[in-house]
CSV table of C-alpha atoms and ligand atoms in Angstrom, one decimal:
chain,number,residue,atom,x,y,z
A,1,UNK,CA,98.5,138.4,165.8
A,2,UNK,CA,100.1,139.4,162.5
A,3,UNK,CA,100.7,142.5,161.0
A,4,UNK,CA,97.3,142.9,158.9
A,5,UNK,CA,98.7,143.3,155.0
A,6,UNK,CA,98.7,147.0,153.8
A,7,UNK,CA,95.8,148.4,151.9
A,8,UNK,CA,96.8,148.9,149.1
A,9,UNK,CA,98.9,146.2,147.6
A,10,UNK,CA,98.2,144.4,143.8
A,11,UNK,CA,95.5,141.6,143.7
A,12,UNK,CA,97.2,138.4,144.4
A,13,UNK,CA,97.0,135.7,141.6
A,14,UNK,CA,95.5,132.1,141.5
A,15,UNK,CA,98.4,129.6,140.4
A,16,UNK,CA,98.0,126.1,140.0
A,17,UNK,CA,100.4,124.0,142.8
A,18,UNK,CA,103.9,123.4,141.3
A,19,UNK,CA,106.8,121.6,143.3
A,20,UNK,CA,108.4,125.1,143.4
A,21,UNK,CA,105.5,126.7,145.4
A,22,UNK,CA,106.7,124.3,148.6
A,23,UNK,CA,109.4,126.6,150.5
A,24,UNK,CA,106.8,129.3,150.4
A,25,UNK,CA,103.9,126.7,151.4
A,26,UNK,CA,105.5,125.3,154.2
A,27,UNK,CA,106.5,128.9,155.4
A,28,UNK,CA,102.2,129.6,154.9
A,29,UNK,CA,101.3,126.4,156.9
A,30,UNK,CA,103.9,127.2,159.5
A,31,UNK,CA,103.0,130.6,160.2
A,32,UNK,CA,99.1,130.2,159.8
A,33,UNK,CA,98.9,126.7,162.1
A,34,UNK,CA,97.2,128.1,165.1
A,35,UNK,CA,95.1,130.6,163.1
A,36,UNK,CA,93.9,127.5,161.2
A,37,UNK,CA,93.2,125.0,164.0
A,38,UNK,CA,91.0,127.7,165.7
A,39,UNK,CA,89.0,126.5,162.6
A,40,UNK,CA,90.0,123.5,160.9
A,41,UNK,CA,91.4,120.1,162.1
A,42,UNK,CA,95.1,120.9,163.1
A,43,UNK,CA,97.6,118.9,160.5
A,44,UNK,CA,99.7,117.6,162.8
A,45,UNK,CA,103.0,117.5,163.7
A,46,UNK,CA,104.1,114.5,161.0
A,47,UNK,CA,102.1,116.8,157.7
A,48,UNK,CA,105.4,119.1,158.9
A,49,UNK,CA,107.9,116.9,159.5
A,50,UNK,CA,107.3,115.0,156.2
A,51,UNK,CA,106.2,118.3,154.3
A,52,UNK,CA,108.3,117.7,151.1
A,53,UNK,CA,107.1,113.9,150.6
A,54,UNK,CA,103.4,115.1,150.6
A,55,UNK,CA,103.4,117.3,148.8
A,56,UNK,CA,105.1,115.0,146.3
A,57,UNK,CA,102.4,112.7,146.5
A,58,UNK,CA,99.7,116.1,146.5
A,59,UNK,CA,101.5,117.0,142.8
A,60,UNK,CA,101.1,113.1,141.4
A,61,UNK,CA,97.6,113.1,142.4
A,62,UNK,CA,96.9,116.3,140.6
A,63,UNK,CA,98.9,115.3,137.6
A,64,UNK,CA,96.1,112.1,137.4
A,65,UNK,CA,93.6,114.4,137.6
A,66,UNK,CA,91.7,113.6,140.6
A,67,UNK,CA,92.5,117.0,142.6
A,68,UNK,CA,93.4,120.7,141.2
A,69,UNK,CA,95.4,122.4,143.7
A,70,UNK,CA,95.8,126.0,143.5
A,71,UNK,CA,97.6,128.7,145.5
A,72,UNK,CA,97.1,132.3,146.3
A,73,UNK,CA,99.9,134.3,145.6
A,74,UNK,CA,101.1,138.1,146.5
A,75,UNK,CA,102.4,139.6,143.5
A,76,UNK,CA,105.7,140.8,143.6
A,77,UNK,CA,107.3,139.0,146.4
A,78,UNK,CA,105.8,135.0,145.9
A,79,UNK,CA,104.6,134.6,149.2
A,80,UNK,CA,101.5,132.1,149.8
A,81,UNK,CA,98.4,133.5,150.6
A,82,UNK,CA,96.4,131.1,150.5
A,83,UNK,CA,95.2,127.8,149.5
A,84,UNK,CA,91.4,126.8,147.1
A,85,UNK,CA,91.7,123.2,146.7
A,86,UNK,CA,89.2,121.0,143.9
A,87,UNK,CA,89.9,117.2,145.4
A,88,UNK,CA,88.2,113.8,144.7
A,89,UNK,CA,87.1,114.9,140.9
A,90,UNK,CA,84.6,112.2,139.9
A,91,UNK,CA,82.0,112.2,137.0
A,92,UNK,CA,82.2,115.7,136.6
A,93,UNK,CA,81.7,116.2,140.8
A,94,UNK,CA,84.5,117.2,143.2
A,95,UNK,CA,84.9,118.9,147.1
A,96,UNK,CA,85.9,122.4,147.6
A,97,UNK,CA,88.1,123.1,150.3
A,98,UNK,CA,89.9,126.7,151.1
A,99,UNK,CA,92.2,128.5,153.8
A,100,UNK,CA,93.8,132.4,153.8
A,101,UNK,CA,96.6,133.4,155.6
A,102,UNK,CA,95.2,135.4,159.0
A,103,UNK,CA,97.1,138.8,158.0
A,104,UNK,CA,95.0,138.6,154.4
A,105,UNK,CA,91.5,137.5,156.0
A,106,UNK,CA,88.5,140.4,155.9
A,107,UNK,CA,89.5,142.0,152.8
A,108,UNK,CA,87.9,139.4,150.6
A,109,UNK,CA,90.2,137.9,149.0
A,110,UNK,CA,88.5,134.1,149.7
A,111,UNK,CA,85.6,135.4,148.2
A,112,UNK,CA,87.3,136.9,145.0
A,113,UNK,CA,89.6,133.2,144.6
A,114,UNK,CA,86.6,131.2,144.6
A,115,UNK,CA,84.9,133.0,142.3
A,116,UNK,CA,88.3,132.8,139.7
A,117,UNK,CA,88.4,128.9,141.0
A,118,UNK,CA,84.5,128.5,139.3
A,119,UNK,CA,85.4,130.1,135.9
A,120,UNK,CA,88.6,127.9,136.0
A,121,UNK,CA,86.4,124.8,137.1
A,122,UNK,CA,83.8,125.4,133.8
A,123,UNK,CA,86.6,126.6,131.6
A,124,UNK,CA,89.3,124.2,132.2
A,125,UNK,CA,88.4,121.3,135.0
A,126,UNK,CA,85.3,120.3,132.9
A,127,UNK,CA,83.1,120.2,136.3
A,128,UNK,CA,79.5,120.9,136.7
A,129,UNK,CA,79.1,119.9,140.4
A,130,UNK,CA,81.0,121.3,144.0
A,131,UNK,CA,80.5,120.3,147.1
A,132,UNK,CA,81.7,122.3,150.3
A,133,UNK,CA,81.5,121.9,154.1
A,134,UNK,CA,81.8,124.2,157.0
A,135,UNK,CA,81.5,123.8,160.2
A,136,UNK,CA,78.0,126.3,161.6
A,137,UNK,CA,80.6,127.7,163.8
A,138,UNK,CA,82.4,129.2,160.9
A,139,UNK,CA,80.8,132.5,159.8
A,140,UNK,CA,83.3,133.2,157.2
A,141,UNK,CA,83.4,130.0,155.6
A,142,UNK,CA,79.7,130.2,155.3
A,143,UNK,CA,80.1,133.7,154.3
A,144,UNK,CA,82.6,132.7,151.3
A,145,UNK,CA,80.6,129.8,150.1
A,146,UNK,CA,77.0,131.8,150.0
A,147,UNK,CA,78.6,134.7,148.1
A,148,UNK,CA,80.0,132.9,145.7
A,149,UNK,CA,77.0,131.3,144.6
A,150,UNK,CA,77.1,127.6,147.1
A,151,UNK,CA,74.0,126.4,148.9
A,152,UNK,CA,72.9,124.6,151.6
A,153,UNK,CA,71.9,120.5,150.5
A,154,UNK,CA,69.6,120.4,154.1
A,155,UNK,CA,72.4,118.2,155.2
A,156,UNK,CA,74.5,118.0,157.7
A,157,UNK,CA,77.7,116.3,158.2
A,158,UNK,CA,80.2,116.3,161.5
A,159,UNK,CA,83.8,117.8,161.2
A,160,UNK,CA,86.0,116.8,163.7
A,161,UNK,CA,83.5,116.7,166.6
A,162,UNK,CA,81.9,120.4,164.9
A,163,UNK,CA,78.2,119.9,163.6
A,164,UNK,CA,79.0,121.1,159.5
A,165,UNK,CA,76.6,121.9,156.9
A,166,UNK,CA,76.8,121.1,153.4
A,167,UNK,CA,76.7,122.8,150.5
A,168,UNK,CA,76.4,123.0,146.7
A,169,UNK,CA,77.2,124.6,143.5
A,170,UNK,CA,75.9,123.3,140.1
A,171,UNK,CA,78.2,125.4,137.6
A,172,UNK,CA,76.8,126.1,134.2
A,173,UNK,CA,78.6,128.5,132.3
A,174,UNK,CA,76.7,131.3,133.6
A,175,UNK,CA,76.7,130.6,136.9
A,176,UNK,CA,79.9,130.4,137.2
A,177,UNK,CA,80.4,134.2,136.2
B,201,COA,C1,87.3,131.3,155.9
B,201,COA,C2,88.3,132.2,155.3
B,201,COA,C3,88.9,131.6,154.0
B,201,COA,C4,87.7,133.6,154.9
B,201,COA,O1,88.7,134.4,154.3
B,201,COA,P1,88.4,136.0,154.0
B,201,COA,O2,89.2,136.4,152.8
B,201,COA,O3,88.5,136.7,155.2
B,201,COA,O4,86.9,135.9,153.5
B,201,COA,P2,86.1,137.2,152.8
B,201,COA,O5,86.7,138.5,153.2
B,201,COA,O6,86.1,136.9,151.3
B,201,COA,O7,84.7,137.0,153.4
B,201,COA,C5,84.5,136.7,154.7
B,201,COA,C6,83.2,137.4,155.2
B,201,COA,O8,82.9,136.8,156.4
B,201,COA,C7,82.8,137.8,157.4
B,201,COA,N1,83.2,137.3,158.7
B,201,COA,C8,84.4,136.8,159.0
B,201,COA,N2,84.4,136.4,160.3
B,201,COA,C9,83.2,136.6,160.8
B,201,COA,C10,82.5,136.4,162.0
B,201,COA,N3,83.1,135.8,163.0
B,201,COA,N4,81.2,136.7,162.1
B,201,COA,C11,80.6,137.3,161.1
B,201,COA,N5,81.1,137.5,159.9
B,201,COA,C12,82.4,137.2,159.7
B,201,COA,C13,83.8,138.8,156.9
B,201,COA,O9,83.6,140.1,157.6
B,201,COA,C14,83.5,138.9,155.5
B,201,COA,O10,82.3,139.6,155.2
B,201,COA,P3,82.4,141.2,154.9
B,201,COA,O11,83.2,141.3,153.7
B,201,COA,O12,80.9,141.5,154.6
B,201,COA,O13,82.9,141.9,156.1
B,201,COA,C15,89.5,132.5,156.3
B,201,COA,O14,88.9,133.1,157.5
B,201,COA,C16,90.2,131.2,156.7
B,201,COA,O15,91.1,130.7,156.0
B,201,COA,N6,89.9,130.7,157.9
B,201,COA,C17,90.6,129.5,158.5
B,201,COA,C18,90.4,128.2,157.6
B,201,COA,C19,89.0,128.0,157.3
B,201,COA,O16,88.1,128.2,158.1
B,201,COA,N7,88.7,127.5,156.1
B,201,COA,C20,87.4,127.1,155.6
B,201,COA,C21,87.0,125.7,156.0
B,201,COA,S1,85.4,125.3,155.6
């Protein structure tokens, strides 16, 4: 278990991913794998091994626009939080995906990123439709996703073997405030 973050320390900012982000990125996947796969589909053994190729291939596919991937990072020292990822941007529609470091969990951070992720989405991604999926199992997920505005579509979708509902936020520039 890690040591939980102190109190006290500044809010940690949203950046957009940059190829300089990746020693601190691979240190955040490393240390956060089992914490993750308690939750989320393991990466696997090869994401690490080819980490920086990737993640090359992660930046070209932002730089084309079809995904805006963003990091969560403590001010002052540059370490990777976390990670609120915008991927397969179509027509104005794209999927939501997001994962904090264990030490920064209950303190809601998730909940404040999203919320900065939907005024960037309006402001700058031009999008008017998320989607997100969690698995039932996955209270703070769901927690996350209702508080920041997502609801459920009715459907329901599997995630690795975990029954998952769906969810949706229209953003309007409102909304998304
Ligand atoms: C999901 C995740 C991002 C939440 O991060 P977080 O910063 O702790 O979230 P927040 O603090 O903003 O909100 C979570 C809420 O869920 C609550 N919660 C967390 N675990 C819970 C549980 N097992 N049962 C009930 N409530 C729970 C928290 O207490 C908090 O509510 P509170 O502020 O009223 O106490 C983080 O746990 C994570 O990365 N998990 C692993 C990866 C993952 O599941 N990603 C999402 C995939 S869909």
């Amino acid at each position: 278990m890690p040591m939980p973050m102190p109190l006290h320390t500044p809010r940690p900012r949203l950046e957009r991913l940059r190829a300089d982000h990746a020693p601190a990125l691979l240190a955040f996947e490393r240390e956060n794998r089992a914490f993750f796969a308690a939750s989320v589909p393991d990466r696997g053994d090869a994401y690490f091994a080819e980490f920086e190729a990737r993640l090359d291939s992660l930046l070209a596919e932002q730089s084309a626009g079809v995904c805006h991937f963003h990091v969560l990072v403590a001010e002052g020292t540059g370490e990777i939080l976390g990670r609120f990822n915008i991927v397969d941007v179509t027509d104005g529609t794209a999927d939501l995906g997001f994962r904090l470091a264990e030490k920064a969990t209950g303190r809601g951070l998730a909940t404040t990123a999203v919320h900065d992720l939907l005024t960037l989405c309006t402001t700058t991604y031009a999008l008017t439709t998320l989607h997100a999926a969690a698995a039932t199992t996955n209270t703070a997920s769901r927690a996350v996703l209702t508080r920041t505005g997502f609801v459920p579509t009715g459907e329901e979708v599997m995630l690795s073997g975990k029954r998952g509902l769906v969810f949706v936020r229209e953003l309007t520039e409102t909304a998304a405030r």
